[in-house]
């Protein structure tokens, strides 16, 4: 059956979970069904879809260069009716796959599964310690988690100095509370051993956009809550770990760096144009307007008065041959 490709074993002698890729096939066959029978189905032994303590020795199947990859399988007729739940199978396998991947990284000092924090309030699916002392918790999340529960786990890890990294089961909706708190989210695929990242689409450039976080005007990881999303999928072996979590392959990092450099150039150009416009005198459509001032009156030139006592016009001061109009005591011409 298909789910047999994801079966995890349990070694009754070491009392540990085991995965098909951890030893050569010959060793697993020697320990499995029809031989020593010390490697049994992890799920059945732990009471998952069967009575606790159910001993089902496993078969190691697969061949080098075969069409089907190596895997553990239940012997015919010994699997639970309908097989094991896919969510459970995914979760157990995800822990092993992530642990093996983390252990293969050159900068990883220690990897442990089901490791408690020092305060014993959180247990990481896979606990990783890097060479520089940074601690990571790789969490395999098989179902949708509420915002409140995720925030509680996230803050407990932060208080313990542990960076939590989240891997979701395929077809599981990713809660945007992760993105609201700046935490990436990955989807883990078993069958082709790959992981998918979600990046936010570039934000729209508004007024004075160059003064904002320039990272948001290109594809950014993690995305912001309610961003339009674009997915990028990578082989798990191409991804690396550092103190911030999972890092992209070199080619993807180069693509994002080139895009960021282009956005910085656009921002510098937009800022320079804005500053030049602000310093330039304001232009108008017509000639420059002068401030209003009253029109000065023409100077009044004095008219010489006659010295012989002749009557004169009281307005223009010209001599009058005879008074034409008398206005009160004034003579007018």
XYZ file of C-alpha atoms in Angstrom, residues 12-327:
316
model
C 13.078 -3.069 20.418
C 16.735 -3.388 21.504
C 17.736 0.301 21.365
C 14.174 1.517 22.158
C 14.450 4.157 19.441
C 12.584 5.119 16.294
C 14.394 4.075 13.144
C 14.073 4.948 9.463
C 14.941 2.907 6.416
C 17.635 5.343 5.301
C 19.639 5.115 8.512
C 21.246 1.708 7.797
C 22.047 -0.529 4.818
C 19.194 -2.720 3.617
C 21.015 -5.924 4.575
C 21.051 -4.903 8.233
C 17.353 -4.080 8.260
C 16.495 -7.393 6.623
C 18.514 -9.218 9.266
C 16.563 -7.437 12.014
C 13.126 -7.643 10.398
C 10.371 -10.085 9.575
C 11.374 -13.753 9.471
C 14.817 -13.079 10.989
C 15.512 -11.510 14.402
C 12.268 -9.511 14.321
C 13.555 -6.767 16.611
C 12.522 -3.952 14.244
C 8.748 -3.519 14.422
C 6.176 -0.994 13.257
C 6.486 2.133 15.392
C 2.789 2.988 15.123
C 1.475 -0.458 16.017
C 3.880 -0.818 18.963
C 2.857 2.562 20.396
C -0.863 1.920 20.087
C -1.527 4.058 17.014
C -4.389 2.438 15.055
C -3.734 -0.784 17.016
C -3.502 -2.025 20.625
C -0.416 -0.690 22.434
C 2.392 -3.245 22.322
C 1.255 -4.820 19.055
C 4.413 -6.366 17.620
C 4.501 -6.280 13.821
C 8.010 -7.093 12.497
C 8.742 -5.088 9.372
C 9.946 -6.011 5.924
C 12.709 -3.963 4.312
C 11.828 -3.530 0.657
C 13.517 -1.881 -2.272
C 16.569 -2.337 -4.455
C 19.345 -0.131 -5.773
C 18.173 1.522 -8.985
C 14.628 0.197 -8.568
C 11.505 2.118 -9.509
C 10.286 2.239 -5.881
C 12.553 3.719 -3.229
C 13.552 1.669 -0.193
C 10.948 1.483 2.563
C 9.627 -0.477 5.524
C 6.406 -2.432 4.975
C 4.001 -4.505 7.029
C 3.957 -8.205 6.157
C 0.861 -9.237 4.228
C -2.252 -9.273 6.400
C -0.548 -7.711 9.450
C -1.336 -4.028 8.858
C -4.297 -2.395 10.658
C -7.540 -2.381 8.649
C -7.300 0.525 6.238
C -3.694 1.174 7.197
C -2.416 3.919 9.455
C -3.815 7.428 9.353
C -1.968 9.525 6.815
C -1.595 12.459 9.244
C 0.147 10.245 11.795
C 2.371 8.631 9.178
C 3.342 12.040 7.820
C 4.212 13.424 11.244
C 6.458 10.565 12.338
C 8.212 10.464 8.982
C 8.598 14.215 8.908
C 10.468 14.159 12.217
C 12.915 11.545 10.921
C 13.379 13.229 7.587
C 14.033 16.598 9.210
C 16.411 15.063 11.742
C 18.446 13.350 9.012
C 18.527 16.501 6.933
C 19.633 18.649 9.889
C 22.350 16.148 10.837
C 23.744 16.364 7.293
C 24.391 20.120 7.592
C 28.071 20.999 8.119
C 27.327 23.640 10.767
C 25.126 21.427 12.987
C 26.639 20.180 16.241
C 23.745 18.116 17.653
C 20.322 16.804 16.614
C 17.762 15.228 18.949
C 14.139 14.260 18.459
C 11.426 14.922 21.031
C 13.683 17.213 23.061
C 12.228 19.267 25.925
C 13.226 22.880 26.559
C 15.020 23.565 29.843
C 11.766 24.771 31.416
C 10.127 21.563 30.149
C 7.146 23.514 28.840
C 7.760 22.700 25.161
C 9.022 19.606 23.391
C 10.503 20.100 19.941
C 9.892 17.506 17.263
C 13.523 17.965 16.256
C 15.913 19.984 18.413
C 19.012 21.285 16.624
C 22.099 22.980 18.068
C 24.426 24.747 15.629
C 28.193 25.104 15.952
C 27.762 28.713 17.114
C 25.434 27.606 19.934
C 22.178 28.745 18.310
C 19.240 26.433 19.055
C 16.444 25.581 16.627
C 13.176 23.687 17.033
C 12.022 22.038 13.809
C 8.277 21.539 14.150
C 6.334 19.165 11.878
C 2.727 20.431 11.963
C 0.234 17.946 10.574
C -2.985 19.977 10.952
C -4.211 23.547 11.123
C -3.220 25.219 14.392
C -5.129 28.068 16.045
C -3.550 31.497 16.329
C -3.629 31.363 20.128
C -1.966 27.945 20.361
C 0.725 28.853 17.872
C 1.494 32.158 19.608
C 1.796 30.362 22.939
C 4.285 27.844 21.540
C 6.186 30.497 19.610
C 6.634 32.725 22.655
C 7.661 29.852 24.905
C 10.384 28.931 22.436
C 11.505 32.567 22.205
C 11.711 32.811 26.002
C 13.904 29.701 25.999
C 16.226 31.185 23.363
C 15.087 28.711 20.686
C 14.192 29.670 17.115
C 11.118 27.708 15.982
C 10.951 26.615 12.333
C 7.624 25.307 11.011
C 7.050 22.614 8.387
C 3.437 21.957 7.394
C 1.831 18.854 5.948
C 0.764 19.241 2.292
C -2.828 20.475 1.850
C -2.766 22.011 5.332
C -3.671 25.692 5.403
C -0.934 27.851 6.867
C -2.207 30.268 9.540
C -1.257 33.847 8.684
C -0.415 34.500 12.327
C 3.051 33.151 11.458
C 3.484 35.811 8.799
C 2.096 38.523 11.084
C 4.905 37.739 13.523
C 7.607 37.483 10.876
C 7.954 33.688 10.930
C 8.426 31.711 7.688
C 6.347 28.629 6.957
C 7.434 25.644 4.878
C 5.504 22.724 3.419
C 7.315 19.390 3.612
C 6.771 16.791 0.880
C 7.862 13.225 1.642
C 7.707 11.526 -1.689
C 10.202 13.717 -3.507
C 11.991 14.960 -0.349
C 11.322 18.615 -1.063
C 10.142 21.684 0.818
C 8.096 24.643 -0.398
C 8.492 28.233 0.751
C 5.891 30.990 0.557
C 7.002 34.471 -0.453
C 4.982 37.663 -0.502
C 4.355 39.444 -3.788
C 5.822 42.988 -4.063
C 3.804 45.728 -2.369
C 2.405 48.627 -4.396
C 4.635 51.693 -4.429
C 2.901 54.671 -2.886
C 3.964 58.266 -2.161
C 7.426 58.417 -0.561
C 7.712 54.621 -0.868
C 11.493 54.912 -0.808
C 11.363 55.828 2.905
C 9.639 52.539 3.836
C 11.066 48.998 4.202
C 12.445 48.415 0.704
C 12.373 44.650 1.211
C 8.586 44.724 0.817
C 8.718 46.089 -2.738
C 10.234 42.864 -4.044
C 9.350 39.259 -3.333
C 9.933 38.880 0.393
C 10.283 35.964 2.789
C 8.443 35.593 5.028
C 5.406 37.283 3.480
C 3.243 39.755 5.345
C -0.174 38.710 6.587
C -2.761 38.900 3.777
C -0.082 39.251 1.089
C -0.599 37.666 -2.290
C 1.596 34.549 -2.173
C 4.028 32.974 -4.614
C 5.478 29.516 -3.874
C 9.020 28.292 -4.497
C 9.854 24.608 -4.127
C 13.330 23.201 -3.449
C 14.936 19.843 -2.879
C 15.394 19.467 0.869
C 19.094 18.679 0.330
C 19.574 22.152 -1.245
C 18.372 24.000 1.863
C 20.608 24.951 4.774
C 20.235 26.044 8.395
C 21.513 29.051 10.301
C 20.523 30.892 13.474
C 17.548 32.453 11.657
C 16.143 29.132 10.456
C 16.103 27.695 6.936
C 18.146 29.439 4.235
C 17.567 29.323 0.492
C 19.948 27.686 -1.987
C 22.682 29.999 -3.396
C 20.887 30.478 -6.729
C 17.697 31.672 -5.010
C 19.638 33.968 -2.691
C 21.342 35.500 -5.730
C 17.996 36.103 -7.449
C 16.589 37.868 -4.400
C 19.796 39.905 -3.969
C 19.646 41.094 -7.592
C 16.014 42.101 -7.153
C 16.815 43.959 -3.914
C 19.658 45.837 -5.625
C 17.332 46.930 -8.433
C 14.754 48.169 -5.917
C 17.418 50.160 -4.055
C 18.436 51.839 -7.318
C 14.806 52.707 -8.064
C 14.396 54.109 -4.549
C 17.543 56.242 -4.815
C 16.369 57.631 -8.155
C 12.877 58.399 -6.835
C 14.320 60.099 -3.749
C 16.695 62.255 -5.819
C 13.902 63.360 -8.140
C 11.733 64.297 -5.182
C 14.491 66.339 -3.555
C 15.355 68.178 -6.796
C 11.711 69.096 -7.321
C 11.399 70.336 -3.732
C 14.421 72.643 -4.148
C 13.298 74.082 -7.543
C 11.420 77.460 -7.496
C 7.723 77.107 -7.994
C 6.723 77.801 -11.614
C 3.489 79.597 -12.649
C 1.647 79.646 -15.946
C 1.787 83.494 -16.464
C 4.176 86.385 -15.822
C 5.274 87.070 -12.297
C 2.692 89.046 -10.324
C 3.833 92.277 -8.655
C 2.362 93.252 -5.337
C -0.538 95.711 -5.593
C 0.153 99.390 -5.007
C -2.077 102.430 -5.630
C -1.455 104.335 -8.868
C 0.275 107.613 -7.958
C -1.499 110.855 -8.919
C 0.270 113.155 -11.407
C 2.072 116.057 -9.793
C 0.134 119.319 -9.570
C 2.022 122.160 -11.145
C 1.252 125.491 -9.544
C -0.451 128.094 -11.745
C 0.844 131.589 -11.176
C -1.689 133.903 -9.658
C -2.178 137.360 -11.070
C -0.687 140.096 -8.964
C -3.066 142.867 -10.046
C -5.996 141.600 -7.999
C -8.021 140.292 -10.936
C -10.499 137.518 -10.092
C -9.333 133.983 -10.759
C -11.026 130.568 -10.985
C -10.855 128.838 -7.678
C -10.218 125.497 -9.444
C -7.779 126.197 -12.260
C -6.552 129.527 -10.951
C -6.853 131.192 -14.351
C -7.898 134.779 -14.547
C -11.586 135.351 -15.053
C -12.836 137.924 -17.449
C -16.038 137.770 -15.522
C -17.412 135.284 -12.961
C -19.413 132.576 -14.666
C -20.491 130.650 -11.635
C -20.535 131.670 -8.066
C -20.591 128.712 -5.657
